[in-house]
XYZ file of C-alpha atoms in Angstrom:
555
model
C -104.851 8.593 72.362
C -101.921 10.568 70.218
C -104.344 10.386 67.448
C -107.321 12.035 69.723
C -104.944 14.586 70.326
C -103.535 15.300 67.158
C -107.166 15.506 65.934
C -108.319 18.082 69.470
C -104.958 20.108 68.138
C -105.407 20.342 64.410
C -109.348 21.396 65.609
C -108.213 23.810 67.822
C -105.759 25.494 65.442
C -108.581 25.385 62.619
C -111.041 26.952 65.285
C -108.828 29.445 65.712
C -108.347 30.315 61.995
C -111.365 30.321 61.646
C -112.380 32.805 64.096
C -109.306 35.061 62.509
C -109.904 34.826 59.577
C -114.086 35.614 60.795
C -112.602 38.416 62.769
C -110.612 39.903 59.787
C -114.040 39.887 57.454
C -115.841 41.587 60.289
C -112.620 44.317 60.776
C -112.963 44.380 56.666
C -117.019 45.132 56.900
C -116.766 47.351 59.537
C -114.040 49.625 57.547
C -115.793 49.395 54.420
C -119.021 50.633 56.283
C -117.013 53.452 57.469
C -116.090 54.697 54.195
C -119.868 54.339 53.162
C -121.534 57.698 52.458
C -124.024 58.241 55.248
C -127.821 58.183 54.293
C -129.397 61.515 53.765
C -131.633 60.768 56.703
C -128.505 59.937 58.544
C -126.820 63.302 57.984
C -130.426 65.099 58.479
C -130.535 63.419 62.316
C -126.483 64.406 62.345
C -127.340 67.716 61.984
C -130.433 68.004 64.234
C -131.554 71.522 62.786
C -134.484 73.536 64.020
C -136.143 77.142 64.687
C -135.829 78.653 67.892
C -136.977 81.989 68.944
C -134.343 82.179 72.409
C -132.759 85.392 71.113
C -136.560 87.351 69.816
C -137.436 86.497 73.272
C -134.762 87.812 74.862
C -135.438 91.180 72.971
C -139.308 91.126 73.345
C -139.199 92.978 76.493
C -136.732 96.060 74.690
C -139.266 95.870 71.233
C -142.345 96.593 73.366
C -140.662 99.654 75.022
C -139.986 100.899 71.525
C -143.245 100.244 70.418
C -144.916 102.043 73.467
C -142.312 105.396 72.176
C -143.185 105.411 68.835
C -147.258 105.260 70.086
C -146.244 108.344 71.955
C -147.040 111.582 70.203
C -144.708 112.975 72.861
C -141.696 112.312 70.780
C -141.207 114.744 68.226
C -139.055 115.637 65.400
C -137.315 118.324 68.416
C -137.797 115.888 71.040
C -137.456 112.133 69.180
C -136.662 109.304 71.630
C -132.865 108.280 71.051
C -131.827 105.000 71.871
C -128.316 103.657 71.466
C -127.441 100.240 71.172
C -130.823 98.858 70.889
C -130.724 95.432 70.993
C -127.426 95.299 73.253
C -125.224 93.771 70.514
C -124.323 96.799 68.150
C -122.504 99.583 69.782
C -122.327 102.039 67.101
C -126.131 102.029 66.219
C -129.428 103.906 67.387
C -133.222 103.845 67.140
C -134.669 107.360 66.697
C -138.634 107.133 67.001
C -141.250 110.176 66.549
C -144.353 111.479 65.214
C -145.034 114.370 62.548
C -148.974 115.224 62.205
C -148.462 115.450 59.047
C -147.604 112.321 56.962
C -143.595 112.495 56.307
C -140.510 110.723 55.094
C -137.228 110.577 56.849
C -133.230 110.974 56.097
C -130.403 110.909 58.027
C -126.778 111.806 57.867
C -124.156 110.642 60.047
C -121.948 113.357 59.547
C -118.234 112.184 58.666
C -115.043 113.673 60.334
C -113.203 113.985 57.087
C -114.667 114.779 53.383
C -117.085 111.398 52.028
C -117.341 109.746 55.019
C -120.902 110.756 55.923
C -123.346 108.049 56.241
C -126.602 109.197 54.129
C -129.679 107.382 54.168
C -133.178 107.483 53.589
C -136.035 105.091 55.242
C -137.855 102.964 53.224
C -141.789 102.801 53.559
C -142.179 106.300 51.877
C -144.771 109.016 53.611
C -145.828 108.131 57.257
C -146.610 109.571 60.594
C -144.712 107.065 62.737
C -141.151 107.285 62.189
C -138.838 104.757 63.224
C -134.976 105.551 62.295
C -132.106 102.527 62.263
C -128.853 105.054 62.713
C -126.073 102.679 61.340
C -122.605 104.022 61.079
C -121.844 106.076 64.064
C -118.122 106.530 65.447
C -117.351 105.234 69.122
C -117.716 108.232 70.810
C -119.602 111.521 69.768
C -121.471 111.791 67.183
C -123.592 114.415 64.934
C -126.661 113.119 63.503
C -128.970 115.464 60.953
C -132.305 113.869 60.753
C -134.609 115.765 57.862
C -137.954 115.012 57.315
C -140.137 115.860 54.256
C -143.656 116.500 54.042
C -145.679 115.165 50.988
C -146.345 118.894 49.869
C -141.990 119.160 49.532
C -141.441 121.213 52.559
C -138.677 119.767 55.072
C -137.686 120.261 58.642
C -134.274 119.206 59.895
C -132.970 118.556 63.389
C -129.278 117.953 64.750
C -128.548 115.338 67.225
C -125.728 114.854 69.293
C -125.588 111.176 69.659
C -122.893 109.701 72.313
C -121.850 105.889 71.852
C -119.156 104.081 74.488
C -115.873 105.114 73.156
C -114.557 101.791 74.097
C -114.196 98.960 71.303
C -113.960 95.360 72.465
C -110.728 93.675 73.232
C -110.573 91.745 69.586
C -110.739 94.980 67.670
C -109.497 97.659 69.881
C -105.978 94.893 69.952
C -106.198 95.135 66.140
C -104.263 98.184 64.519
C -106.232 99.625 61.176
C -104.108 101.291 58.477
C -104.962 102.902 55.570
C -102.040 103.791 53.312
C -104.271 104.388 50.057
C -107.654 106.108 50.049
C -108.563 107.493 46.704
C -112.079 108.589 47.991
C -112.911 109.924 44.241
C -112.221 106.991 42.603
C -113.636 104.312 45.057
C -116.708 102.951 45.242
C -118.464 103.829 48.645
C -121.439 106.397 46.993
C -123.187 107.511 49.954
C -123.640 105.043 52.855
C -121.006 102.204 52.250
C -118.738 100.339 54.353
C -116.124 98.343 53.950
C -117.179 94.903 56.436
C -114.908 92.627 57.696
C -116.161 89.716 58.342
C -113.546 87.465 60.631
C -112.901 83.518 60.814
C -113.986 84.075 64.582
C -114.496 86.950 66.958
C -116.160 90.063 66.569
C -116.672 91.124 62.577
C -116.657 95.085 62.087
C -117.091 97.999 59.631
C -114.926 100.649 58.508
C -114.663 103.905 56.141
C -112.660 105.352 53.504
C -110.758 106.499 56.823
C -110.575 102.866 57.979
C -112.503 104.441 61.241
C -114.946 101.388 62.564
C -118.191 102.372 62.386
C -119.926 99.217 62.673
C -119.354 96.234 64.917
C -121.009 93.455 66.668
C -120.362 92.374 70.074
C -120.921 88.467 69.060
C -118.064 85.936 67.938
C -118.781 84.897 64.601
C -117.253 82.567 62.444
C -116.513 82.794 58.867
C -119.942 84.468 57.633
C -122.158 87.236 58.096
C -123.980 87.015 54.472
C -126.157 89.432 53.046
C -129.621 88.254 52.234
C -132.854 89.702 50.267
C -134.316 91.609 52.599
C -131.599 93.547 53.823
C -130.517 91.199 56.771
C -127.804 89.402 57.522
C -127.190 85.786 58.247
C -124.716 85.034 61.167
C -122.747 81.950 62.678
C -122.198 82.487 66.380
C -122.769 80.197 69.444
C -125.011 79.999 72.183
C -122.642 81.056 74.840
C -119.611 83.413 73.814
C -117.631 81.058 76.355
C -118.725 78.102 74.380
C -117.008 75.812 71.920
C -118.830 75.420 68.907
C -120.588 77.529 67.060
C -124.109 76.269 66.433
C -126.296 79.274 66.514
C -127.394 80.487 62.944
C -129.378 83.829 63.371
C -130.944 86.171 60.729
C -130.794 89.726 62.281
C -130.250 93.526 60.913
C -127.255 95.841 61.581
C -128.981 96.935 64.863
C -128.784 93.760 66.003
C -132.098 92.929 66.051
C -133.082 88.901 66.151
C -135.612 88.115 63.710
C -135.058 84.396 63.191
C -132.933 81.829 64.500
C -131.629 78.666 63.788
C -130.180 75.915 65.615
C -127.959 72.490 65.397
C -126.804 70.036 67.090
C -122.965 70.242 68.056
C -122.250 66.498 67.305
C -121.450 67.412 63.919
C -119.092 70.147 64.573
C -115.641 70.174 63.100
C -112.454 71.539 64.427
C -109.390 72.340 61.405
C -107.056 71.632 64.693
C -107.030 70.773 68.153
C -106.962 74.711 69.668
C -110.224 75.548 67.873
C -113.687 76.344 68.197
C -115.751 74.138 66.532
C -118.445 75.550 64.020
C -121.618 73.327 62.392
C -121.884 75.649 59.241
C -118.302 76.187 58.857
C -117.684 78.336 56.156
C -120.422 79.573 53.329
C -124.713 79.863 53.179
C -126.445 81.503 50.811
C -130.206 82.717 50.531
C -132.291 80.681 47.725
C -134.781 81.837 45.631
C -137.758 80.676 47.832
C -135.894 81.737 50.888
C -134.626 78.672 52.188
C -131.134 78.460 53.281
C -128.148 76.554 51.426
C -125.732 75.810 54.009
C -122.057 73.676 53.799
C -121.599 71.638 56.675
C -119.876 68.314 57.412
C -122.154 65.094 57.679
C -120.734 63.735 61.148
C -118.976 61.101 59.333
C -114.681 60.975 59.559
C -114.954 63.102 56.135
C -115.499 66.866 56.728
C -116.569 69.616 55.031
C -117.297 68.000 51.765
C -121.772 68.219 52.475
C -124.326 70.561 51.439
C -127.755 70.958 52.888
C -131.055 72.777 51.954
C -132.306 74.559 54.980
C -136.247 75.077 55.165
C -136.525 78.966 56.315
C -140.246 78.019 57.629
C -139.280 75.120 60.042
C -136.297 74.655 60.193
C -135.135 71.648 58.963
C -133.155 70.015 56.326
C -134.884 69.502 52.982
C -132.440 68.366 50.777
C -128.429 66.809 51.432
C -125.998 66.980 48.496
C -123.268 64.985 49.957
C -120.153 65.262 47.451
C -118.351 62.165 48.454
C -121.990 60.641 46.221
C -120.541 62.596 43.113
C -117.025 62.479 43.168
C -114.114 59.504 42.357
C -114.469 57.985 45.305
C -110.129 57.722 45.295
C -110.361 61.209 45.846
C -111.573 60.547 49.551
C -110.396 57.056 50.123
C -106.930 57.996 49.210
C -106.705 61.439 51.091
C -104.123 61.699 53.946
C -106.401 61.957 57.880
C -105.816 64.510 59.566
C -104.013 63.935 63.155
C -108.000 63.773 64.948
C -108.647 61.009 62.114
C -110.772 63.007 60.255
C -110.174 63.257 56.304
C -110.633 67.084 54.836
C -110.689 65.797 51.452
C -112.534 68.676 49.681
C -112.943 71.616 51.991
C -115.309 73.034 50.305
C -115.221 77.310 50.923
C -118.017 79.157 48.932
C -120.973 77.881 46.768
C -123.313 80.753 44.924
C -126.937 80.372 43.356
C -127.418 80.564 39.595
C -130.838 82.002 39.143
C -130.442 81.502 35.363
C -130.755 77.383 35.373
C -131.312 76.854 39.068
C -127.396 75.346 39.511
C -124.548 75.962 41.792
C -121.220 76.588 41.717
C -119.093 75.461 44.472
C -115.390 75.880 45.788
C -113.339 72.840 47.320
C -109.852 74.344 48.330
C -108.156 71.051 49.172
C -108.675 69.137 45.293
C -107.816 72.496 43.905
C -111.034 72.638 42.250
C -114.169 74.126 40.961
C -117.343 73.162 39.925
C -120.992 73.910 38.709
C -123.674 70.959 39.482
C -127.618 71.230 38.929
C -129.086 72.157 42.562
C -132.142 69.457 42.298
C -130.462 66.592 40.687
C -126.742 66.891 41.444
C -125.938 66.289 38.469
C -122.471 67.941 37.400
C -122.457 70.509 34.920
C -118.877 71.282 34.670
C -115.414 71.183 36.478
C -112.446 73.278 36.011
C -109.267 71.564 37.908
C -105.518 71.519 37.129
C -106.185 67.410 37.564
C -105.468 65.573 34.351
C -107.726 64.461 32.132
C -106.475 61.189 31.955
C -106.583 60.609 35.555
C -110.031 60.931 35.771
C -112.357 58.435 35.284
C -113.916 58.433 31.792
C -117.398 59.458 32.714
C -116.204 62.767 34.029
C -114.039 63.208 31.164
C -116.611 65.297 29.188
C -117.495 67.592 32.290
C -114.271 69.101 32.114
C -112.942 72.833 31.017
C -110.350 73.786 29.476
C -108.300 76.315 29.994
C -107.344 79.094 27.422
C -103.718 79.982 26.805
C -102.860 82.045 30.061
C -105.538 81.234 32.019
C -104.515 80.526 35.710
C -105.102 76.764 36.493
C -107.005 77.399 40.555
C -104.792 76.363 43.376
C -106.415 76.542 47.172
C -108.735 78.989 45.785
C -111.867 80.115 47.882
C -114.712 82.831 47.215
C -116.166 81.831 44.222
C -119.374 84.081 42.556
C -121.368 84.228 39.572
C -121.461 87.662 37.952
C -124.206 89.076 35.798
C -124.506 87.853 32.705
C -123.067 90.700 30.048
C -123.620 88.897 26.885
C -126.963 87.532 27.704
C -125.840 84.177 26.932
C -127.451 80.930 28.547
C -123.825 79.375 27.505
C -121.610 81.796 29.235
C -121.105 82.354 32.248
C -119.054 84.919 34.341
C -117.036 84.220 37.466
C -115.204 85.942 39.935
C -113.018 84.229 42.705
C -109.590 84.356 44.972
C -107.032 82.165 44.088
C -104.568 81.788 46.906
C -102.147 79.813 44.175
C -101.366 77.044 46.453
C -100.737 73.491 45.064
C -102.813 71.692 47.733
C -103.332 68.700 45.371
C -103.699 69.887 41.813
C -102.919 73.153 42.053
C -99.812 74.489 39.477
C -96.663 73.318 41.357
C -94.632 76.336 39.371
C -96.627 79.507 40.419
C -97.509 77.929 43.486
C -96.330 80.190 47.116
C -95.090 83.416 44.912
C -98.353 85.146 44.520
C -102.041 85.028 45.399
C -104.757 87.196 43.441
C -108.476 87.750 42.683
C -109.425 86.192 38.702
C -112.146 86.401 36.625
C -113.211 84.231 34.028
C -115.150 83.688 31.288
C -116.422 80.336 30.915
C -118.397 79.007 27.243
C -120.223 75.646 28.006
C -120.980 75.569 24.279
C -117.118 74.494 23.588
C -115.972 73.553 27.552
C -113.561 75.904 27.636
C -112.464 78.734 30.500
C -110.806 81.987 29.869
C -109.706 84.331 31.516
C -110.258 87.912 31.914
C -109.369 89.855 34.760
C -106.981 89.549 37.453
C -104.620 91.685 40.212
C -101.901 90.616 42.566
C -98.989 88.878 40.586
C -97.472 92.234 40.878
C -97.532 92.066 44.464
C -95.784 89.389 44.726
C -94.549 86.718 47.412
C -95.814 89.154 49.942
C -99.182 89.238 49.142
C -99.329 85.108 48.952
C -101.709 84.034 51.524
C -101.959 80.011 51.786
C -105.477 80.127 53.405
C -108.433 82.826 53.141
C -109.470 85.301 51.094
C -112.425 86.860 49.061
C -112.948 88.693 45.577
C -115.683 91.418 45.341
C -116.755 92.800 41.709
C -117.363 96.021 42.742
C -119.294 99.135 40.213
C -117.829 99.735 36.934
C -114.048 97.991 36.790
C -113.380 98.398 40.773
C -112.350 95.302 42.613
C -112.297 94.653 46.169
C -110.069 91.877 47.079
C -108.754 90.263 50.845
C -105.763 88.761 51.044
C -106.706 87.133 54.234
C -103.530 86.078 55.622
C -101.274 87.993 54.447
C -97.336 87.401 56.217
C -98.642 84.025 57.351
C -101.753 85.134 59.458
C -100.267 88.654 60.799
C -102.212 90.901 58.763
C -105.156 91.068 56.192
C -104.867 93.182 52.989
C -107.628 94.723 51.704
C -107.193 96.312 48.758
C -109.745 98.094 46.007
C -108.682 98.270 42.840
C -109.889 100.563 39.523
C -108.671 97.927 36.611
C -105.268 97.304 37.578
C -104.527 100.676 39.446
C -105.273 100.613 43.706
C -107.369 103.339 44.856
C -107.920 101.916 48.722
C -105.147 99.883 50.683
C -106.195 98.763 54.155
C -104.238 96.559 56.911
C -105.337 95.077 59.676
C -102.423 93.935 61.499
C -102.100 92.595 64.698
C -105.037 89.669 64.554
C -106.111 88.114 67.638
C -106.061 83.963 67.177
C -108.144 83.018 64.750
C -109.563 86.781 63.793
C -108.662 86.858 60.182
C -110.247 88.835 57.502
C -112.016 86.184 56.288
C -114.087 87.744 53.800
C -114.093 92.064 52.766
C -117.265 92.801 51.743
C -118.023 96.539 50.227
C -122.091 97.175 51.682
C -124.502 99.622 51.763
C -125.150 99.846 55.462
C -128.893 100.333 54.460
C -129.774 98.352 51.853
C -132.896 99.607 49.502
C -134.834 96.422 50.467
C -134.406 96.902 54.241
C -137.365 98.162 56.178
C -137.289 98.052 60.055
C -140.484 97.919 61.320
C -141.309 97.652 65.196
C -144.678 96.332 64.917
C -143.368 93.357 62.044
């Protein structure tokens, strides 16, 4: 009997080990399936993206109205129809519509309260009898409007409009206080109808002049982008419902607000960067490809965030193609990255990519490894990477893929915006780029520069011989007080003008936007006073009618 239950013992402990030590290999499966890379088709049903037409419905009703007015040979060049605020979401626009019996084109001038700030354009489609106007630019408040119109045999006609908008702007930009301390009108580059845009992290994104007057702004929250595309549209991230949490809604409308495609995902994949934030699916760079389809950065609804790219079809709807970095990258660089306090892992943080026409490649921004990086868009393959990482710490096969530096050359640190510029030597081995380097030492950054500045760079990079120079840059000068630890955007402007945002300037109470000829600042605009989360994201310098553009009623 002792025996029998020495043996029923000595069983149960080794049933018991067993079923630890069984438990511990399933614990060690299940973890090691977590830090897995999802499946493309994984991330694709993550992601759940798809066409709607909610918001071209919503403005069918207001299109047909303006249809039936421009049909009517009522409306005249003396008596056009006037409407402001067409499609409800852009305050400081208006459709003028009217006939000429004679075929015509059409101009318009916004007519500035100080000297070149005038808003001058002329609408594409060349001699017609229908005119319909998009009036971008006006002030809140009144307004003077010239509309000319010449006939093909050179003769003109011109009519002034009083045009009245509401002189109140919303909460998140009337809260904001605009100043302009430096406005070198001569020397900047805003020809005849540009704006400075100001394009937020969230809330309402806006447009001012050389003044800093707004005279452009839409009523919906956006986050992070409202990107230019071929035709003269503009892509933006905003939600569903204003009062909502995430934003999810991708939309491809004009300056007037006008809906002409729209895109939707699922909010499962949404992403937070802390607990008192919206959550956005696309959260922080798209771009327009070639063929028209969308390349969008989005996290893959794994715990690692913001470290996916996906190829957007602009015909359906749906994801294409998923680039998914944690598939190209030393996997220690994720495994070994501190979770955030939610127990997700913001490894990479990728912040801008941009299309390389030339060889059909990408280059792509991840503030958190302090890096950039050029990769072919079909393949994946990497072309190059320029980090402040070691050499020797990398694993050999990347070893080769990796620029170096020039004597002086700023090693990246937190750095976000990244373009390709044109091409000046014609060179397939060159390459030009242009980016903001908030000199923060996130991971590789340079630990002793990092905190006392922040400034735009450009570089010249020679794939021939792997090396990086570079060639332009402004804001060491500034200083410590120009640092901005998170944000900010780098324009290449006309001739040597710069346009560069320093984001969060003063730790998120202001954004600095400053234009500079060479090294000398001809515009200085801050916008102080920032709601929660309403940074200047990104300054862009656009045309507020772009010379592709054509708004057409009956399209």
């Amino acid at each position: 009997m002792k025996h029998r239950k020495k043996f029923k013992i000595s069983l149960l402990i080794g049933l018991g080990s067993t079923l630890l030590f069984l438990a511990g290999c399933q614990q060690q499966t299940a973890n090691a399936t977590e830090n897995v890379p999802l499946s493309s088709s994984e991330i694709t049903d993550n992601l759940g993206s798809k066409l709607v037409t909610t918001r071209a419905d919503a403005q069918a009703t207001a299109t047909k109205t303006y249809q039936a007015a421009l049909a009517n040979t009522a409306y005249t060049i003396d008596t056009p129809y006037v409407k402001v605020n067409p499609y409800s979401t852009s305050p400081l626009t208006a459709l003028v519509l009217f006939t000429t019996t004679e075929k015509a084109k059409v101009s318009y001038t916004v007519v500035g309260k100080t000297a070149k700030t005038s808003i001058t354009n002329t609408v594409n489609g060349g001699y017609q009898t229908q005119h319909q106007v998009p009036v971008v630019g006006l002030y809140a408040g009144n307004n003077t409007v010239k509309i000319t119109v010449t006939y093909e045999n050179g003769s003109t006609t011109t009519k002034t409009l009083a045009i009245t908008t509401t002189s109140t702007l919303p909460k998140y930009i009337a809260s904001t206080k605009i100043t302009v301390s430096k406005s070198n009108k001569s020397e900047m580059d805003i020809g005849d109808n540009k704006l400075t845009f100001l394009v937020r992290t969230t809330k309402e994104s806006f447009a001012v002049d050389a003044d800093g007057a707004v005279r452009w702004y839409s009523t919906l929250y956006v986050q992070h982008m409202l990107e230019p595309i071929s035709n003269g549209h503009y892509l933006m991230l905003t939600k569903n419902d204003q009062s909502g949490t995430t934003y999810n809604d991708l939309v491809e409308t004009d300056l007037l607000g006008r809906v002409y495609k729209e895109y939707t995902f699922d909010t499962k994949t949404g992403h937070s960067e802390n607990a008192n934030s919206d959550k956005t699916v696309i959260h922080h760079d798209i771009l327009e490809l070639p063929n028209h389809d969308l390349l969008a950065t989005v996290s893959d609804g794994s715990k690692y965030v913001e470290d996916t790219m996906v190829v957007i079809s602009h015909t359906t709807g749906k994801v294409t193609q998923v680039i998914d970095l944690k598939k190209l990258l030393p996997k220690s660089m994720y495994e070994s990255y501190k979770a955030s306090s939610d127990g997700t892992v913001d490894w990479f943080h990728q912040n801008a990519v941009d299309y390389d026409s030339n060889d059909g490649s990408i280059i792509i921004s991840g503030r958190n490894q302090d890096m950039i990086m050029k990769l072919d868009l079909k393949t994946a393959k990497i072309k190059w990477i320029y980090s402040g990482k070691k050499k020797s710490s990398w694993p050999t096969k990347y070893q080769s893929l990796l620029l170096t530096g020039t004597v002086g050359t700023t090693i990246t640190g937190g750095q976000h915006g990244v373009t390709l510029l044109n091409d000046d030597n014609n060179d397939p081995s060159s390459e030009n780029i242009l980016l903001y380097n908030n000199n923060i030492n996130v991971t590789n950054g340079d630990a002793s520069t990092s905190g006392k500045y922040s400034e735009g760079v450009q570089y010249y990079i020679d794939t021939k011989t792997m090396t990086i120079k570079q060639t332009w840059s402004y804001g060491k000068t500034l200083g410590k007080a120009n640092f901005t630890e998170v944000i900010g955007y780098t324009q290449k402007l006309t001739g040597n003008n710069y346009l560069i945002d320093f984001g969060y300037k003063g730790s998120g109470t202001e954004s600095n936007i400053i234009e500079v000829d060479g090294q000398n600042q001809v515009f200085n605009l801050i916008v102080s006073n920032p709601s929660a989360k309403a940074y200047v994201y990104r300054a862009y310098r656009l045309a507020v009618y772009d010379s592709s553009y054509v708004f057409d009623l009956n399209d």
